[in-house]
Short mmCIF file of C-alpha atoms and ligand atoms in Angstrom, two decimals:
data_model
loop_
_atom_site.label_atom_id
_atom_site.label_comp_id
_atom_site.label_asym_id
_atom_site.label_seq_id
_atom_site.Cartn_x
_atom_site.Cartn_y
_atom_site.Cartn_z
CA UNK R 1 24.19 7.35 -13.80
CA UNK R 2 21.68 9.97 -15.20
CA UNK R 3 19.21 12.35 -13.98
CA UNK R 4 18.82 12.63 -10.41
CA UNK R 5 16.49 11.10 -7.72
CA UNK R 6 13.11 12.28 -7.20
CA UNK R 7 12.27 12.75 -3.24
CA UNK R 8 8.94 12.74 -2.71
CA UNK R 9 6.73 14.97 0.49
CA UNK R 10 4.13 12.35 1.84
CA UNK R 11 0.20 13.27 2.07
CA UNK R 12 -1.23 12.88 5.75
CA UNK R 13 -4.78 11.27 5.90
CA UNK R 14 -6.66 11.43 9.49
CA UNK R 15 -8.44 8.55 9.87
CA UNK R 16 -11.09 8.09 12.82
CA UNK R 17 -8.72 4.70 13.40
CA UNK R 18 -6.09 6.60 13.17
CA UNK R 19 -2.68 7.06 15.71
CA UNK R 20 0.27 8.96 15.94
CA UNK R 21 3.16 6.89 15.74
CA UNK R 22 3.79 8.78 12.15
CA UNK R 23 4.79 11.61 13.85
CA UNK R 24 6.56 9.54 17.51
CA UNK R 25 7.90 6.47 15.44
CA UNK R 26 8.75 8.16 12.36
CA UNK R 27 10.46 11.50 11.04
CA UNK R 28 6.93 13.25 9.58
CA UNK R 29 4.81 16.57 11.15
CA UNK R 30 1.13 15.24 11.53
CA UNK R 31 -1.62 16.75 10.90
CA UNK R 32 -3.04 15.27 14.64
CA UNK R 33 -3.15 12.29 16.64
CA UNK R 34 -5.84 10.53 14.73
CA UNK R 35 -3.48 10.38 11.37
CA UNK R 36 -4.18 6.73 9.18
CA UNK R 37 -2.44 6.97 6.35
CA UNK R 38 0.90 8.49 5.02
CA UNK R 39 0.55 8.78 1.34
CA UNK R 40 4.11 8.78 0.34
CA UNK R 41 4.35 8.20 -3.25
CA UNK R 42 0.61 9.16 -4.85
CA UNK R 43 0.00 10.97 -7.81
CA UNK R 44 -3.89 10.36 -6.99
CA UNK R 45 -6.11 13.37 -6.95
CA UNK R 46 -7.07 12.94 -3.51
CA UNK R 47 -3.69 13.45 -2.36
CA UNK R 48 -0.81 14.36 -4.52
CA UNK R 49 2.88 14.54 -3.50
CA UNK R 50 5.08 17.29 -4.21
CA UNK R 51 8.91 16.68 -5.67
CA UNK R 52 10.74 17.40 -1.76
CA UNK R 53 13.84 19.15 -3.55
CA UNK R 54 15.99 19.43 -7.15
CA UNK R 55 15.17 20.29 -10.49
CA UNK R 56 11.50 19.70 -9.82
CA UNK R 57 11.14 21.39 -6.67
CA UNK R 58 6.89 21.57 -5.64
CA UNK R 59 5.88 20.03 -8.66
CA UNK R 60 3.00 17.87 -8.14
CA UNK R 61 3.96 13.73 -9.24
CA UNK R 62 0.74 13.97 -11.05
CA UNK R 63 2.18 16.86 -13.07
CA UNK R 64 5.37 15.09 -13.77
CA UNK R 65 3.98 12.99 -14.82
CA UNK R 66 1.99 14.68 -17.55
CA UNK R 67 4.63 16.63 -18.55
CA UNK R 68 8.33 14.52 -18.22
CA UNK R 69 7.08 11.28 -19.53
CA UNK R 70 10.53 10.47 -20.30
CA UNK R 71 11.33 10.02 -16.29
CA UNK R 72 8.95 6.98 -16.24
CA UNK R 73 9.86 5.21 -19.20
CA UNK R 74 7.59 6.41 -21.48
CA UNK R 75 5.03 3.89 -21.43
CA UNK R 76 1.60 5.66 -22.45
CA UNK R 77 -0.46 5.28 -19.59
CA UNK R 78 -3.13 8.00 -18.34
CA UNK R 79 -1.48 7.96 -14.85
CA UNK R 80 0.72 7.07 -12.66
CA UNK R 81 0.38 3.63 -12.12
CA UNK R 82 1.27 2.85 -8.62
CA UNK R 83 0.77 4.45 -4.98
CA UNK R 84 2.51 3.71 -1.82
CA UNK R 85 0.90 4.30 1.80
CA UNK R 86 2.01 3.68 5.36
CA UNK R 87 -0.96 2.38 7.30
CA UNK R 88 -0.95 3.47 11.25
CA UNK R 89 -4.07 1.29 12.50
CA UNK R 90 -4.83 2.33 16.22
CA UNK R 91 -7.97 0.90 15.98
CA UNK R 92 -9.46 -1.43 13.32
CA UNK R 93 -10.17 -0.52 9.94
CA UNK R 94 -13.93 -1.44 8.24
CA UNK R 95 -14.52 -4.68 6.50
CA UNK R 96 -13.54 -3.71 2.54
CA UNK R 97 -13.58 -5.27 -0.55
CA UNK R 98 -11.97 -3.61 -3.76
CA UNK R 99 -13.29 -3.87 -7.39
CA UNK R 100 -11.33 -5.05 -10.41
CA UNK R 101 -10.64 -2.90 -13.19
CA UNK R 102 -13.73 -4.13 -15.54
CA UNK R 103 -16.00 -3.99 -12.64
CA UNK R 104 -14.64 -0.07 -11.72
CA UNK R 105 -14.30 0.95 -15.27
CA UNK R 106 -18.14 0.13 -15.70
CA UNK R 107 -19.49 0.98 -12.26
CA UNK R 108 -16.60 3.91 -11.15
CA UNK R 109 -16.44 6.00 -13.82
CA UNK R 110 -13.56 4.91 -15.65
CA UNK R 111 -11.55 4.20 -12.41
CA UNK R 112 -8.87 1.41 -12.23
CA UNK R 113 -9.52 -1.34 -10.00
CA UNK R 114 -7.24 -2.13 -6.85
CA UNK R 115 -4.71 -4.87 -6.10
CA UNK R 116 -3.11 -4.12 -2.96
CA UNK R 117 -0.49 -5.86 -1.20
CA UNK R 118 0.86 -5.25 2.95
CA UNK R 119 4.02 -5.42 4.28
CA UNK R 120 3.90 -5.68 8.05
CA UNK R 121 6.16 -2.90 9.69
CA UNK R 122 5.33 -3.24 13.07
CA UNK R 123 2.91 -5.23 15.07
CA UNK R 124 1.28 -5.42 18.60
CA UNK R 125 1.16 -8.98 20.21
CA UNK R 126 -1.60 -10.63 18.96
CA UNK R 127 -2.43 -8.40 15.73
CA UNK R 128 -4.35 -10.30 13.28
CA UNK R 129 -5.42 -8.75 9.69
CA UNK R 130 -8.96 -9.91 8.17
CA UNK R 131 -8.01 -11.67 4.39
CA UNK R 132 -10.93 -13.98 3.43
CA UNK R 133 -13.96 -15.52 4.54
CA UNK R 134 -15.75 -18.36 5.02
CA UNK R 135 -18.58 -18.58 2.55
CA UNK R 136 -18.31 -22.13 0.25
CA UNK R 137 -20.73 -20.34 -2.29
CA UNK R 138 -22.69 -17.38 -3.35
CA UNK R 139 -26.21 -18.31 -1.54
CA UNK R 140 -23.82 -19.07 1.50
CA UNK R 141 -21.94 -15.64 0.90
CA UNK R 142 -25.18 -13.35 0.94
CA UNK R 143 -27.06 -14.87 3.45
CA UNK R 144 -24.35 -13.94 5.85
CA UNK R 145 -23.79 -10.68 4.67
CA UNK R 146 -27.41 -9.89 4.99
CA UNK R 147 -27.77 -11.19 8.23
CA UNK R 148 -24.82 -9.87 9.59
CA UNK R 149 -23.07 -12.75 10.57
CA UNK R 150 -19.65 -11.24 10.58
CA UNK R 151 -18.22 -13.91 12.85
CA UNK R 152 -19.05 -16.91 11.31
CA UNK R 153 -18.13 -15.00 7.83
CA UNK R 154 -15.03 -13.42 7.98
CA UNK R 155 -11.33 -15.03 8.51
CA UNK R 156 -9.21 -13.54 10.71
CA UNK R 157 -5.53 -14.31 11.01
CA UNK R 158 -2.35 -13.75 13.35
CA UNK R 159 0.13 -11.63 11.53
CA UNK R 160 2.94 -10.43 12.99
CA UNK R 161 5.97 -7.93 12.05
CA UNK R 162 7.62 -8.75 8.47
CA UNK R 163 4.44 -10.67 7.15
CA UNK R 164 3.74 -10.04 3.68
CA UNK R 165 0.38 -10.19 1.71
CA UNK R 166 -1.41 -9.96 -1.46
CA UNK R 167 -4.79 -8.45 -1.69
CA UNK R 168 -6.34 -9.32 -5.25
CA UNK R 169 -9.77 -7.66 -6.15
CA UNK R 170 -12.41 -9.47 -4.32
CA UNK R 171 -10.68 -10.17 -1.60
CA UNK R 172 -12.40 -9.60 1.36
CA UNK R 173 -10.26 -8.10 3.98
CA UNK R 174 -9.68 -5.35 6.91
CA UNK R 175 -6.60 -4.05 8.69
CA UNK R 176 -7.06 -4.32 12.18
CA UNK R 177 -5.75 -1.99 15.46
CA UNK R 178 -2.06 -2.46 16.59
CA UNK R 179 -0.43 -2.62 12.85
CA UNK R 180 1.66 -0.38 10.86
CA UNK R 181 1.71 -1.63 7.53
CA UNK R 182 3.56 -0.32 4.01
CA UNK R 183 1.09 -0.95 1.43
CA UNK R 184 1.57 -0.53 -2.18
CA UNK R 185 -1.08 -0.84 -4.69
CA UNK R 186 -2.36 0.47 -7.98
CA UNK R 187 -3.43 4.21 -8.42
CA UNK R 188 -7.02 3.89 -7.64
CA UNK R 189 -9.26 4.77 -4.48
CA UNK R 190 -12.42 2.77 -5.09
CA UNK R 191 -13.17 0.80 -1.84
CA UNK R 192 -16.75 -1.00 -0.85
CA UNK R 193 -17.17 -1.17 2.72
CA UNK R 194 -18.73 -4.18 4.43
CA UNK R 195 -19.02 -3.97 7.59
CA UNK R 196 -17.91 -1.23 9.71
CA UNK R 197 -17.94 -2.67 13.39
CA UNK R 198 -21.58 -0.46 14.00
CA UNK R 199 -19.21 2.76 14.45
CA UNK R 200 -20.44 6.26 14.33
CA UNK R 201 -18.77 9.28 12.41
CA UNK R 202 -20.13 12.61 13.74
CA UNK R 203 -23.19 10.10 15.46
CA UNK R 204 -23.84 8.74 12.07
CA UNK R 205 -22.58 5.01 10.47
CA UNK R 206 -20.05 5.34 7.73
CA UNK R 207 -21.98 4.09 4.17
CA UNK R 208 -22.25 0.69 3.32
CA UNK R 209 -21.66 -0.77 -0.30
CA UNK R 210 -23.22 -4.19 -0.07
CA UNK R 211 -24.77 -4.74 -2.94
CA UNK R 212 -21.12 -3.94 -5.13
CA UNK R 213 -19.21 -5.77 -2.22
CA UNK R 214 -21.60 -8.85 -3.21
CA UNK R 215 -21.01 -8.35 -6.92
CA UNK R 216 -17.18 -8.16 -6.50
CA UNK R 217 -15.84 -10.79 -3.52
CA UNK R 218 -14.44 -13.88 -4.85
CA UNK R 219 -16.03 -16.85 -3.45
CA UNK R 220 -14.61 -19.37 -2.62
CA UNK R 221 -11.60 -17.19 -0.73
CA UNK R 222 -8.47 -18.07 -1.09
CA UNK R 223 -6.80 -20.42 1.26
CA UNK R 224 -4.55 -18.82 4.28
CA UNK R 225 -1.35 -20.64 3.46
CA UNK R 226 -1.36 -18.49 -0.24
CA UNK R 227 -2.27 -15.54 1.41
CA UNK R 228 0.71 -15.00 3.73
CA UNK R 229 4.37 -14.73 2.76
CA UNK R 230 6.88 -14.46 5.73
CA UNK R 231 9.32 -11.82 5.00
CA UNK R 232 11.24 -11.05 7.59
CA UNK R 233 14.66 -12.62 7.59
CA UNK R 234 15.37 -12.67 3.64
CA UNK R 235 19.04 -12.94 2.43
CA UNK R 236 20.74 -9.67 3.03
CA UNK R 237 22.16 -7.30 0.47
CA UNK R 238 20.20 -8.59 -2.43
CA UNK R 239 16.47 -7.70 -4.03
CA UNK R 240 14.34 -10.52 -2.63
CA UNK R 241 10.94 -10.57 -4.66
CA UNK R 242 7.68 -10.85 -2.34
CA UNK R 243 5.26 -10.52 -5.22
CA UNK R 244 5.03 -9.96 -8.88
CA UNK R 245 1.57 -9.38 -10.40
CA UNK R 246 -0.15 -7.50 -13.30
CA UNK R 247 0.13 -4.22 -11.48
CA UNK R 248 3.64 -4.13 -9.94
CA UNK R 249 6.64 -6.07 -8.52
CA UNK R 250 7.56 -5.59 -4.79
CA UNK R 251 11.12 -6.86 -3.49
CA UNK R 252 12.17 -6.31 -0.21
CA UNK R 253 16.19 -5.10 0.71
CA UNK R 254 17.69 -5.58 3.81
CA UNK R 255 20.87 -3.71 3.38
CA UNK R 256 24.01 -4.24 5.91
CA UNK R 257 27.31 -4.02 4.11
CA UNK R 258 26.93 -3.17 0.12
CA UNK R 259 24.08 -3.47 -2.73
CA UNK R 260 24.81 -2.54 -5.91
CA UNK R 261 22.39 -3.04 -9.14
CA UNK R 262 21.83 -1.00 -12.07
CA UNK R 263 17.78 0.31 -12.46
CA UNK R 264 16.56 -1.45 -15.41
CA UNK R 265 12.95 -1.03 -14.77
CA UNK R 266 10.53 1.91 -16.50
CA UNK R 267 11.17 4.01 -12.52
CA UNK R 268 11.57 2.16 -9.15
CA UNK R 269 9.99 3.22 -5.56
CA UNK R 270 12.12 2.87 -2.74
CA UNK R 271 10.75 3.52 1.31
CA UNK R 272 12.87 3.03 3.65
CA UNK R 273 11.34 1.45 6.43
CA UNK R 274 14.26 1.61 8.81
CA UNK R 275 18.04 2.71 9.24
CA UNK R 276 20.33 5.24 7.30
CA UNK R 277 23.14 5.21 4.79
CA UNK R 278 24.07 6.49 1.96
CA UNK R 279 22.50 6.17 -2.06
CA UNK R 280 25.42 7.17 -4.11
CA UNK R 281 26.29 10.55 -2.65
CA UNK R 282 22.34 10.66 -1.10
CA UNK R 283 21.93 10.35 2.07
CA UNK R 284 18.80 8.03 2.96
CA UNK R 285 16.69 7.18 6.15
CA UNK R 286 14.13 5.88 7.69
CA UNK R 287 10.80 7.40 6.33
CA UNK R 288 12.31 8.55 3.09
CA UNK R 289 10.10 7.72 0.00
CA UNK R 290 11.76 8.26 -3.60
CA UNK R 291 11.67 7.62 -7.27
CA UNK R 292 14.80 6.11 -9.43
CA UNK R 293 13.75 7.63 -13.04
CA UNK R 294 13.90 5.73 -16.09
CA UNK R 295 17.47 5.46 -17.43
CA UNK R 296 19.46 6.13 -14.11
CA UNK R 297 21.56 3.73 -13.92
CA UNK R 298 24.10 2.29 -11.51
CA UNK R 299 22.92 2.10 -7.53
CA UNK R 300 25.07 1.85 -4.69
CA UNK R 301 23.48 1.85 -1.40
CA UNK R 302 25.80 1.54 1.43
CA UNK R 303 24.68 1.21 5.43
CA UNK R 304 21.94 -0.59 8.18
CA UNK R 305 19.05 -0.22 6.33
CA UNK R 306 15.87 -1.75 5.52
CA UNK R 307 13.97 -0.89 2.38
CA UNK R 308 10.84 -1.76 0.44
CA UNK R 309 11.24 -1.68 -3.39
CA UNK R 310 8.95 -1.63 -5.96
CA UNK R 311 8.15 -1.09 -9.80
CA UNK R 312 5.34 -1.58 -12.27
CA UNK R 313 4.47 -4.23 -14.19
ZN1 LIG K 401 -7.92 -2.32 0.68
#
């Protein structure tokens, strides 16, 4: 083993659908009761993480980086490629559609694109997540939109705890109140809003991005049995893959005795989502977020833990 384990301190995000079961239901101080998002590993200008403790005490990720290449593999890129959130939905999310990267690079400044993919932490009875709609074409797809037939248009589906899903560009879809969700996704913040339920910010309606939404969605939508991936009791002590794309690959661990594996990938992100134990002579828990750097090496993680894994492409 080489180098040592980069612990990252999470970004809070209030959110007007925001809750407070990051602060009750897990280890973090929040900013207030209306807090959305946890950005927990981000090297994104709108809200970068500090190294928590080590060698590279307070540095910014995005900084890192720039400057110790070497700790990510070495691959070139412009950025970090990857950022990992925990979603507290109190109340629903708008209607959103992301771009891919041709579309952003052309119409966002040089921006990447965003694939995006959920895993379901925690659900109330009855949660359902918007992915999809119901438009067979593109005449079919902007009539709707224009005349707000939300409805009839969008596909809503019961999700519940341990659910996993892929968001691809174009993808219509909408977290709704009553989840927690861990989402990982690529470095980019681009996001067209749809619909927004008729909600006022400050007694004024959030923008709308029609016009790109009805450039970017994919029609037809993808069918609901591809969408959803049912994660919840995977083989123990082993890396189960839930999805491997151009962007990243996301496993999920369920630890209860002894996992062992050696980190052969350019860094890996681990959360852990629940339980404790121990990371070689680390101890972990629930809410930790870290980095494995490039060239680490042997992993032991010992314990009654549940983590989410993931690494780029
Ligand atoms: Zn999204």
């Amino acid at each position: 083993m080489s180098g040592e384990i980069l612990f990252l301190n999470p970004v809070f995000k209030q959110m007007i659908w925001g809750g407070d079961r990051l602060g009750k239901d897990w280890p973090y101080q929040i900013p207030g009761d209306n807090t959305g998002e946890c950005w927990a590993v981000s090297a994104h200008p709108n809200g970068d993480c500090t190294i928590k403790k080590g060698t590279y005490a307070g540095q910014t990720l995005s900084k890192l980086w720039e400057e110790n290449p070497e700790l990510f593999g070495n691959t070139g890129k412009d950025r970090f490629p990857l950022l990992v959130k925990i979603i507290d939905a109190k109340d629903d999310l708008s209607i959103q559609v992301h771009p891919d990267d041709n579309y952003a690079k052309v119409n966002e400044n040089g921006s990447l694109g965003k694939t995006e993919c959920w895993y379901v932490l925690d659900s109330r009875e009855g949660a359902s997540l918007v992915v999809g709609h119901n438009a067979a074409n593109k005449d079919e797809l902007t009539s709707m939109v224009r005349e707000g037939k939300w409805n009839e248009l969008l596909r809503e589906i019961p999700v519940k705890k341990g659910d996993f899903i892929q968001i691809e560009p174009g993808t219509v879809h909408a977290i709704k109140g009553g989840l927690m969700i861990l989402e990982t996704q690529q470095n980019s913040d681009i996001t067209y809003r749809v619909y927004d339920y008729n909600r006022l910010t400050n007694g004024k309606p959030r923008e709308l991005h029609l016009e790109k939404s009805l450039d970017v969605i994919t029609v037809p939508a993808k069918s609901v049995d591809e969408s959803i991936l049912e994660a919840d009791k995977l083989p123990e002590n082993k890396l189960n893959l839930l999805v491997a794309c151009g962007y990243y690959k996301v496993w999920k661990l369920d630890v209860t005795e002894k996992f062992e594996m050696q980190q052969d990938q350019d860094f890996m992100i681990m959360s852990v989502i629940n339980g404790e134990g121990m990371l070689n002579d680390e101890k972990i828990c629930k809410g930790d977020h870290f980095i494995l750097p490039c060239g680490y090496g042997g992993i032991s993680i010992q314990g009654n833990l549940q983590l989410i894994v993931s690494a780029p492409a």
